[in-house]
Amino acid sequence: MLKKLFFILSKEDKNFLFFLLVFSVFVSFIETFAISLVMPFITLASDFSYFDRNKYLISLKEYLNIPVFEIIVYFGVGLIVFYVFRALLNAYYFHLLARFSKGRYHAIAYKVFSKFLNINYEKFTQKNQSEILKSITGEVYNLSTMISSFLLLMSEIFVVLLLYALMLLINYKITLFLSIFMVLNAFILVKILSPIIKKAGVRREEAMKNFFEILNTNLNNFKFIKL
């Protein structure tokens, strides 16, 4: 599937796709870092005594030479600023993602349409017009959606891997237990849900084909229907 996708994309599209993949890795690091900041802030805000027990926090308090309450306030303000930056970064990433996927929808639909226009009339008359309409609209749209889903999937995979590494550092026993549970879920997904989804996809394909055939037949015979 990926080989077919890369075959369709131009050199510029492939370069931009690679840029989006690299950018998604950066976004994943920001997401993971944002998640990891929440619990330390809650812990410190709920118990100031950590500043008297932890050597790093003691050094920080002595270096800043301000009350603990003010340190927590500055930490909270910094956390809010960081989360605003994270939100803006995510918005920009989704903007690039939508621009790329929807832009490919227009470009690929134009290529498919041009290809049909360039075939000779005899071959064109032998083709089902509803199938042509479905290819230009529905299938190209599904392809652009697949590109967007692929990039989102890669971003989420990086987030999961980074969180998994962080969990291993914190408590490897609980992480290994969760890993067994995740492997079991993956097995259920691949062996049980995946065949069901494939069958549903085949039914959707057949339903969309019939839908376009009905539309094409009725529109081409609109005069006879009215008469």
PDB file of C-alpha atoms in Angstrom:
ATOM      1  CA  MET A   1       0.000   0.000   0.000  1.00  0.00           C
ATOM      2  CA  LEU A   2       2.783   2.458   0.907  1.00  0.00           C
ATOM      3  CA  LYS A   3       4.654   1.638  -2.323  1.00  0.00           C
ATOM      4  CA  LYS A   4       1.537   2.477  -4.338  1.00  0.00           C
ATOM      5  CA  LEU A   5       1.082   5.672  -2.358  1.00  0.00           C
ATOM      6  CA  PHE A   6       4.671   6.806  -2.991  1.00  0.00           C
ATOM      7  CA  PHE A   7       4.277   5.928  -6.664  1.00  0.00           C
ATOM      8  CA  ILE A   8       1.319   8.318  -6.962  1.00  0.00           C
ATOM      9  CA  LEU A   9       3.021  11.199  -5.145  1.00  0.00           C
ATOM     10  CA  SER A  10       5.380  13.561  -6.936  1.00  0.00           C
ATOM     11  CA  LYS A  11       8.935  14.336  -5.773  1.00  0.00           C
ATOM     12  CA  GLU A  12       7.783  17.583  -4.121  1.00  0.00           C
ATOM     13  CA  ASP A  13       4.967  15.715  -2.346  1.00  0.00           C
ATOM     14  CA  LYS A  14       7.402  13.101  -1.047  1.00  0.00           C
ATOM     15  CA  ASN A  15       9.730  15.816   0.285  1.00  0.00           C
ATOM     16  CA  PHE A  16       6.853  17.571   2.024  1.00  0.00           C
ATOM     17  CA  LEU A  17       5.623  14.233   3.397  1.00  0.00           C
ATOM     18  CA  PHE A  18       9.098  13.575   4.825  1.00  0.00           C
ATOM     19  CA  PHE A  19       9.068  17.051   6.402  1.00  0.00           C
ATOM     20  CA  LEU A  20       5.686  16.296   7.993  1.00  0.00           C
ATOM     21  CA  LEU A  21       7.024  13.017   9.392  1.00  0.00           C
ATOM     22  CA  VAL A  22      10.017  14.810  10.957  1.00  0.00           C
ATOM     23  CA  PHE A  23       7.731  17.533  12.259  1.00  0.00           C
ATOM     24  CA  SER A  24       5.410  14.896  13.740  1.00  0.00           C
ATOM     25  CA  VAL A  25       8.380  13.481  15.689  1.00  0.00           C
ATOM     26  CA  PHE A  26       9.056  16.947  17.110  1.00  0.00           C
ATOM     27  CA  VAL A  27       5.362  17.336  18.010  1.00  0.00           C
ATOM     28  CA  SER A  28       5.495  13.917  19.706  1.00  0.00           C
ATOM     29  CA  PHE A  29       8.413  15.031  21.891  1.00  0.00           C
ATOM     30  CA  ILE A  30       6.470  18.173  22.872  1.00  0.00           C
ATOM     31  CA  GLU A  31       3.355  16.105  23.651  1.00  0.00           C
ATOM     32  CA  THR A  32       5.317  13.677  25.806  1.00  0.00           C
ATOM     33  CA  PHE A  33       7.122  16.469  27.626  1.00  0.00           C
ATOM     34  CA  ALA A  34       3.799  18.254  28.245  1.00  0.00           C
ATOM     35  CA  ILE A  35       2.284  15.113  29.754  1.00  0.00           C
ATOM     36  CA  SER A  36       5.336  14.497  31.945  1.00  0.00           C
ATOM     37  CA  LEU A  37       5.145  18.030  33.431  1.00  0.00           C
ATOM     38  CA  VAL A  38       1.654  17.698  34.872  1.00  0.00           C
ATOM     39  CA  MET A  39       2.319  15.272  37.723  1.00  0.00           C
ATOM     40  CA  PRO A  40       5.471  17.035  39.060  1.00  0.00           C
ATOM     41  CA  PHE A  41       3.557  20.323  39.193  1.00  0.00           C
ATOM     42  CA  ILE A  42       0.623  18.740  41.045  1.00  0.00           C
ATOM     43  CA  THR A  43       2.998  16.994  43.460  1.00  0.00           C
ATOM     44  CA  LEU A  44       4.968  20.156  44.258  1.00  0.00           C
ATOM     45  CA  ALA A  45       1.860  22.351  44.476  1.00  0.00           C
ATOM     46  CA  SER A  46       0.195  19.973  46.944  1.00  0.00           C
ATOM     47  CA  ASP A  47       3.248  19.412  49.150  1.00  0.00           C
ATOM     48  CA  PHE A  48       5.805  22.214  49.626  1.00  0.00           C
ATOM     49  CA  SER A  49       7.946  19.994  51.853  1.00  0.00           C
ATOM     50  CA  TYR A  50       9.583  18.514  48.738  1.00  0.00           C
ATOM     51  CA  PHE A  51      11.657  21.709  48.589  1.00  0.00           C
ATOM     52  CA  ASP A  52      13.215  20.725  51.938  1.00  0.00           C
ATOM     53  CA  ARG A  53      13.830  17.077  51.110  1.00  0.00           C
ATOM     54  CA  ASN A  54      14.968  16.965  47.486  1.00  0.00           C
ATOM     55  CA  LYS A  55      18.541  18.130  46.939  1.00  0.00           C
ATOM     56  CA  TYR A  56      17.796  19.509  43.474  1.00  0.00           C
ATOM     57  CA  LEU A  57      14.806  21.485  44.730  1.00  0.00           C
ATOM     58  CA  ILE A  58      16.850  22.720  47.699  1.00  0.00           C
ATOM     59  CA  SER A  59      19.539  23.958  45.317  1.00  0.00           C
ATOM     60  CA  LEU A  60      16.888  25.626  43.157  1.00  0.00           C
ATOM     61  CA  LYS A  61      15.313  27.367  46.139  1.00  0.00           C
ATOM     62  CA  GLU A  62      18.694  28.609  47.347  1.00  0.00           C
ATOM     63  CA  TYR A  63      19.643  29.809  43.862  1.00  0.00           C
ATOM     64  CA  LEU A  64      16.401  31.721  43.262  1.00  0.00           C
ATOM     65  CA  ASN A  65      16.248  32.970  46.877  1.00  0.00           C
ATOM     66  CA  ILE A  66      12.471  33.460  46.777  1.00  0.00           C
ATOM     67  CA  PRO A  67       9.604  31.840  48.738  1.00  0.00           C
ATOM     68  CA  VAL A  68       8.462  28.380  47.697  1.00  0.00           C
ATOM     69  CA  PHE A  69       4.991  29.689  46.907  1.00  0.00           C
ATOM     70  CA  GLU A  70       6.416  32.070  44.302  1.00  0.00           C
ATOM     71  CA  ILE A  71       8.438  29.254  42.733  1.00  0.00           C
ATOM     72  CA  ILE A  72       5.233  27.237  42.342  1.00  0.00           C
ATOM     73  CA  VAL A  73       3.452  30.256  40.845  1.00  0.00           C
ATOM     74  CA  TYR A  74       6.249  30.828  38.326  1.00  0.00           C
ATOM     75  CA  PHE A  75       6.248  27.124  37.533  1.00  0.00           C
ATOM     76  CA  GLY A  76       2.486  27.246  36.934  1.00  0.00           C
ATOM     77  CA  VAL A  77       2.759  30.330  34.710  1.00  0.00           C
ATOM     78  CA  GLY A  78       5.558  28.673  32.739  1.00  0.00           C
ATOM     79  CA  LEU A  79       3.418  25.556  32.410  1.00  0.00           C
ATOM     80  CA  ILE A  80       0.497  27.601  31.040  1.00  0.00           C
ATOM     81  CA  VAL A  81       2.768  29.352  28.540  1.00  0.00           C
ATOM     82  CA  PHE A  82       4.203  26.005  27.460  1.00  0.00           C
ATOM     83  CA  TYR A  83       0.721  24.518  26.977  1.00  0.00           C
ATOM     84  CA  VAL A  84      -0.317  27.537  24.895  1.00  0.00           C
ATOM     85  CA  PHE A  85       2.798  26.999  22.755  1.00  0.00           C
ATOM     86  CA  ARG A  86       1.898  23.297  22.480  1.00  0.00           C
ATOM     87  CA  ALA A  87      -1.651  24.151  21.366  1.00  0.00           C
ATOM     88  CA  LEU A  88      -0.382  26.581  18.720  1.00  0.00           C
ATOM     89  CA  LEU A  89       2.173  24.023  17.524  1.00  0.00           C
ATOM     90  CA  ASN A  90      -0.520  21.349  17.219  1.00  0.00           C
ATOM     91  CA  ALA A  91      -2.803  23.762  15.370  1.00  0.00           C
ATOM     92  CA  TYR A  92       0.002  24.558  12.911  1.00  0.00           C
ATOM     93  CA  TYR A  93       0.766  20.841  12.461  1.00  0.00           C
ATOM     94  CA  PHE A  94      -2.881  20.001  11.726  1.00  0.00           C
ATOM     95  CA  HIS A  95      -3.014  22.958   9.340  1.00  0.00           C
ATOM     96  CA  LEU A  96      -0.036  21.561   7.398  1.00  0.00           C
ATOM     97  CA  LEU A  97      -1.553  18.091   7.536  1.00  0.00           C
ATOM     98  CA  ALA A  98      -4.911  19.263   6.170  1.00  0.00           C
ATOM     99  CA  ARG A  99      -3.256  21.414   3.505  1.00  0.00           C
ATOM    100  CA  PHE A 100      -1.171  18.469   2.317  1.00  0.00           C
ATOM    101  CA  SER A 101      -3.934  15.823   2.337  1.00  0.00           C
ATOM    102  CA  LYS A 102      -6.615  18.054   0.783  1.00  0.00           C
ATOM    103  CA  GLY A 103      -4.106  19.438  -1.684  1.00  0.00           C
ATOM    104  CA  ARG A 104      -3.269  15.899  -2.778  1.00  0.00           C
ATOM    105  CA  TYR A 105      -7.001  15.256  -3.173  1.00  0.00           C
ATOM    106  CA  HIS A 106      -7.229  18.083  -5.715  1.00  0.00           C
ATOM    107  CA  ALA A 107      -4.017  17.106  -7.513  1.00  0.00           C
ATOM    108  CA  ILE A 108      -4.771  13.373  -7.734  1.00  0.00           C
ATOM    109  CA  ALA A 109      -8.406  13.978  -8.751  1.00  0.00           C
ATOM    110  CA  TYR A 110      -7.146  16.260 -11.527  1.00  0.00           C
ATOM    111  CA  LYS A 111      -4.681  13.578 -12.700  1.00  0.00           C
ATOM    112  CA  VAL A 112      -7.374  10.879 -12.708  1.00  0.00           C
ATOM    113  CA  PHE A 113      -9.783  13.175 -14.564  1.00  0.00           C
ATOM    114  CA  SER A 114      -7.108  14.063 -17.140  1.00  0.00           C
ATOM    115  CA  LYS A 115      -6.317  10.390 -17.627  1.00  0.00           C
ATOM    116  CA  PHE A 116      -9.947   9.635 -18.461  1.00  0.00           C
ATOM    117  CA  LEU A 117     -10.073  12.586 -20.879  1.00  0.00           C
ATOM    118  CA  ASN A 118      -7.004  11.345 -22.732  1.00  0.00           C
ATOM    119  CA  ILE A 119      -8.351   7.892 -23.545  1.00  0.00           C
ATOM    120  CA  ASN A 120      -9.972   7.392 -26.951  1.00  0.00           C
ATOM    121  CA  TYR A 121     -13.728   7.647 -27.341  1.00  0.00           C
ATOM    122  CA  GLU A 122     -14.278   3.940 -28.052  1.00  0.00           C
ATOM    123  CA  LYS A 123     -12.638   2.867 -24.785  1.00  0.00           C
ATOM    124  CA  PHE A 124     -14.436   5.651 -22.923  1.00  0.00           C
ATOM    125  CA  THR A 125     -17.855   4.393 -24.074  1.00  0.00           C
ATOM    126  CA  GLN A 126     -16.977   0.918 -22.833  1.00  0.00           C
ATOM    127  CA  LYS A 127     -16.356   2.181 -19.308  1.00  0.00           C
ATOM    128  CA  ASN A 128     -19.065   2.568 -16.703  1.00  0.00           C
ATOM    129  CA  GLN A 129     -19.568   6.291 -16.107  1.00  0.00           C
ATOM    130  CA  SER A 130     -20.635   5.729 -12.517  1.00  0.00           C
ATOM    131  CA  GLU A 131     -17.334   3.915 -11.924  1.00  0.00           C
ATOM    132  CA  ILE A 132     -15.483   6.912 -13.383  1.00  0.00           C
ATOM    133  CA  LEU A 133     -17.342   9.330 -11.097  1.00  0.00           C
ATOM    134  CA  LYS A 134     -16.678   7.114  -8.095  1.00  0.00           C
ATOM    135  CA  SER A 135     -12.948   6.964  -8.903  1.00  0.00           C
ATOM    136  CA  ILE A 136     -12.620  10.721  -9.343  1.00  0.00           C
ATOM    137  CA  THR A 137     -14.589  11.644  -6.213  1.00  0.00           C
ATOM    138  CA  GLY A 138     -14.936   8.864  -3.657  1.00  0.00           C
ATOM    139  CA  GLU A 139     -11.762   6.844  -4.124  1.00  0.00           C
ATOM    140  CA  VAL A 140      -9.496   9.885  -4.442  1.00  0.00           C
ATOM    141  CA  TYR A 141     -11.064  11.342  -1.296  1.00  0.00           C
ATOM    142  CA  ASN A 142     -10.442   8.060   0.526  1.00  0.00           C
ATOM    143  CA  LEU A 143      -6.812   8.176  -0.620  1.00  0.00           C
ATOM    144  CA  SER A 144      -6.338  11.709   0.752  1.00  0.00           C
ATOM    145  CA  THR A 145      -7.968  10.610   4.019  1.00  0.00           C
ATOM    146  CA  MET A 146      -5.599   7.639   4.177  1.00  0.00           C
ATOM    147  CA  ILE A 147      -2.599   9.962   3.792  1.00  0.00           C
ATOM    148  CA  SER A 148      -3.858  12.125   6.653  1.00  0.00           C
ATOM    149  CA  SER A 149      -4.576   9.071   8.829  1.00  0.00           C
ATOM    150  CA  PHE A 150      -1.118   7.648   8.108  1.00  0.00           C
ATOM    151  CA  LEU A 151       0.609  10.838   9.272  1.00  0.00           C
ATOM    152  CA  LEU A 152      -1.559  11.010  12.406  1.00  0.00           C
ATOM    153  CA  LEU A 153      -0.810   7.360  13.107  1.00  0.00           C
ATOM    154  CA  MET A 154       2.939   7.966  12.860  1.00  0.00           C
ATOM    155  CA  SER A 155       2.666  10.894  15.269  1.00  0.00           C
ATOM    156  CA  GLU A 156       0.687   8.830  17.787  1.00  0.00           C
ATOM    157  CA  ILE A 157       3.140   5.932  17.503  1.00  0.00           C
ATOM    158  CA  PHE A 158       6.029   8.242  18.416  1.00  0.00           C
ATOM    159  CA  VAL A 159       4.052   9.551  21.419  1.00  0.00           C
ATOM    160  CA  VAL A 160       3.309   6.009  22.613  1.00  0.00           C
ATOM    161  CA  LEU A 161       6.950   4.933  22.232  1.00  0.00           C
ATOM    162  CA  LEU A 162       8.220   7.942  24.179  1.00  0.00           C
ATOM    163  CA  LEU A 163       5.648   7.404  26.938  1.00  0.00           C
ATOM    164  CA  TYR A 164       6.537   3.716  27.033  1.00  0.00           C
ATOM    165  CA  ALA A 165      10.228   4.555  27.485  1.00  0.00           C
ATOM    166  CA  LEU A 166       9.322   7.007  30.248  1.00  0.00           C
ATOM    167  CA  MET A 167       7.188   4.380  31.998  1.00  0.00           C
ATOM    168  CA  LEU A 168      10.049   1.871  31.809  1.00  0.00           C
ATOM    169  CA  LEU A 169      12.300   4.336  33.612  1.00  0.00           C
ATOM    170  CA  ILE A 170       9.691   4.967  36.327  1.00  0.00           C
ATOM    171  CA  ASN A 171       8.448   1.417  36.971  1.00  0.00           C
ATOM    172  CA  TYR A 172       9.409  -1.371  34.595  1.00  0.00           C
ATOM    173  CA  LYS A 173       7.272  -4.060  36.316  1.00  0.00           C
ATOM    174  CA  ILE A 174       3.985  -2.211  35.818  1.00  0.00           C
ATOM    175  CA  THR A 175       5.094  -1.301  32.282  1.00  0.00           C
ATOM    176  CA  LEU A 176       5.740  -4.945  31.417  1.00  0.00           C
ATOM    177  CA  PHE A 177       2.308  -5.889  32.781  1.00  0.00           C
ATOM    178  CA  LEU A 178       0.701  -3.195  30.651  1.00  0.00           C
ATOM    179  CA  SER A 179       2.726  -4.431  27.683  1.00  0.00           C
ATOM    180  CA  ILE A 180       1.160  -7.889  27.991  1.00  0.00           C
ATOM    181  CA  PHE A 181      -2.283  -6.277  28.098  1.00  0.00           C
ATOM    182  CA  MET A 182      -1.480  -4.157  25.011  1.00  0.00           C
ATOM    183  CA  VAL A 183      -0.175  -7.199  23.092  1.00  0.00           C
ATOM    184  CA  LEU A 184      -3.418  -9.020  23.911  1.00  0.00           C
ATOM    185  CA  ASN A 185      -5.423  -6.070  22.606  1.00  0.00           C
ATOM    186  CA  ALA A 186      -3.310  -5.967  19.443  1.00  0.00           C
ATOM    187  CA  PHE A 187      -3.923  -9.685  18.897  1.00  0.00           C
ATOM    188  CA  ILE A 188      -7.681  -9.177  19.223  1.00  0.00           C
ATOM    189  CA  LEU A 189      -7.504  -6.216  16.846  1.00  0.00           C
ATOM    190  CA  VAL A 190      -5.549  -8.099  14.172  1.00  0.00           C
ATOM    191  CA  LYS A 191      -7.238 -11.499  14.401  1.00  0.00           C
ATOM    192  CA  ILE A 192     -10.849 -10.537  15.166  1.00  0.00           C
ATOM    193  CA  LEU A 193     -11.555  -6.909  14.287  1.00  0.00           C
ATOM    194  CA  SER A 194      -9.348  -6.606  11.196  1.00  0.00           C
ATOM    195  CA  PRO A 195     -11.249  -9.240   9.114  1.00  0.00           C
ATOM    196  CA  ILE A 196     -14.543  -7.601  10.124  1.00  0.00           C
ATOM    197  CA  ILE A 197     -13.256  -4.192   9.003  1.00  0.00           C
ATOM    198  CA  LYS A 198     -12.062  -5.632   5.685  1.00  0.00           C
ATOM    199  CA  LYS A 199     -15.474  -7.192   5.010  1.00  0.00           C
ATOM    200  CA  ALA A 200     -17.134  -3.890   5.890  1.00  0.00           C
ATOM    201  CA  GLY A 201     -14.794  -2.137   3.434  1.00  0.00           C
ATOM    202  CA  VAL A 202     -15.796  -4.530   0.646  1.00  0.00           C
ATOM    203  CA  ARG A 203     -19.490  -3.934   1.420  1.00  0.00           C
ATOM    204  CA  ARG A 204     -18.888  -0.159   1.409  1.00  0.00           C
ATOM    205  CA  GLU A 205     -17.171  -0.406  -1.965  1.00  0.00           C
ATOM    206  CA  GLU A 206     -20.086  -2.341  -3.419  1.00  0.00           C
ATOM    207  CA  ALA A 207     -22.649   0.019  -1.857  1.00  0.00           C
ATOM    208  CA  MET A 208     -20.865   3.116  -3.228  1.00  0.00           C
ATOM    209  CA  LYS A 209     -20.666   1.487  -6.681  1.00  0.00           C
ATOM    210  CA  ASN A 210     -24.409   0.806  -6.670  1.00  0.00           C
ATOM    211  CA  PHE A 211     -25.087   4.314  -5.351  1.00  0.00           C
ATOM    212  CA  PHE A 212     -23.210   5.977  -8.212  1.00  0.00           C
ATOM    213  CA  GLU A 213     -24.821   3.643 -10.749  1.00  0.00           C
ATOM    214  CA  ILE A 214     -28.274   4.630  -9.486  1.00  0.00           C
ATOM    215  CA  LEU A 215     -27.367   8.323  -9.651  1.00  0.00           C
ATOM    216  CA  ASN A 216     -25.899   8.010 -13.132  1.00  0.00           C
ATOM    217  CA  THR A 217     -28.851   5.989 -14.473  1.00  0.00           C
ATOM    218  CA  ASN A 218     -31.471   8.354 -13.092  1.00  0.00           C
ATOM    219  CA  LEU A 219     -29.675  11.533 -14.213  1.00  0.00           C
ATOM    220  CA  ASN A 220     -29.079  10.188 -17.728  1.00  0.00           C
ATOM    221  CA  ASN A 221     -32.726   9.157 -18.007  1.00  0.00           C
ATOM    222  CA  PHE A 222     -34.163  12.228 -16.302  1.00  0.00           C
ATOM    223  CA  LYS A 223     -36.211  13.141 -19.401  1.00  0.00           C
ATOM    224  CA  PHE A 224     -37.850   9.705 -19.546  1.00  0.00           C
ATOM    225  CA  ILE A 225     -38.548   9.770 -15.798  1.00  0.00           C
ATOM    226  CA  LYS A 226     -40.371  13.102 -16.134  1.00  0.00           C
ATOM    227  CA  LEU A 227     -42.308  11.889 -19.161  1.00  0.00           C
TER     228      LEU A 227
END
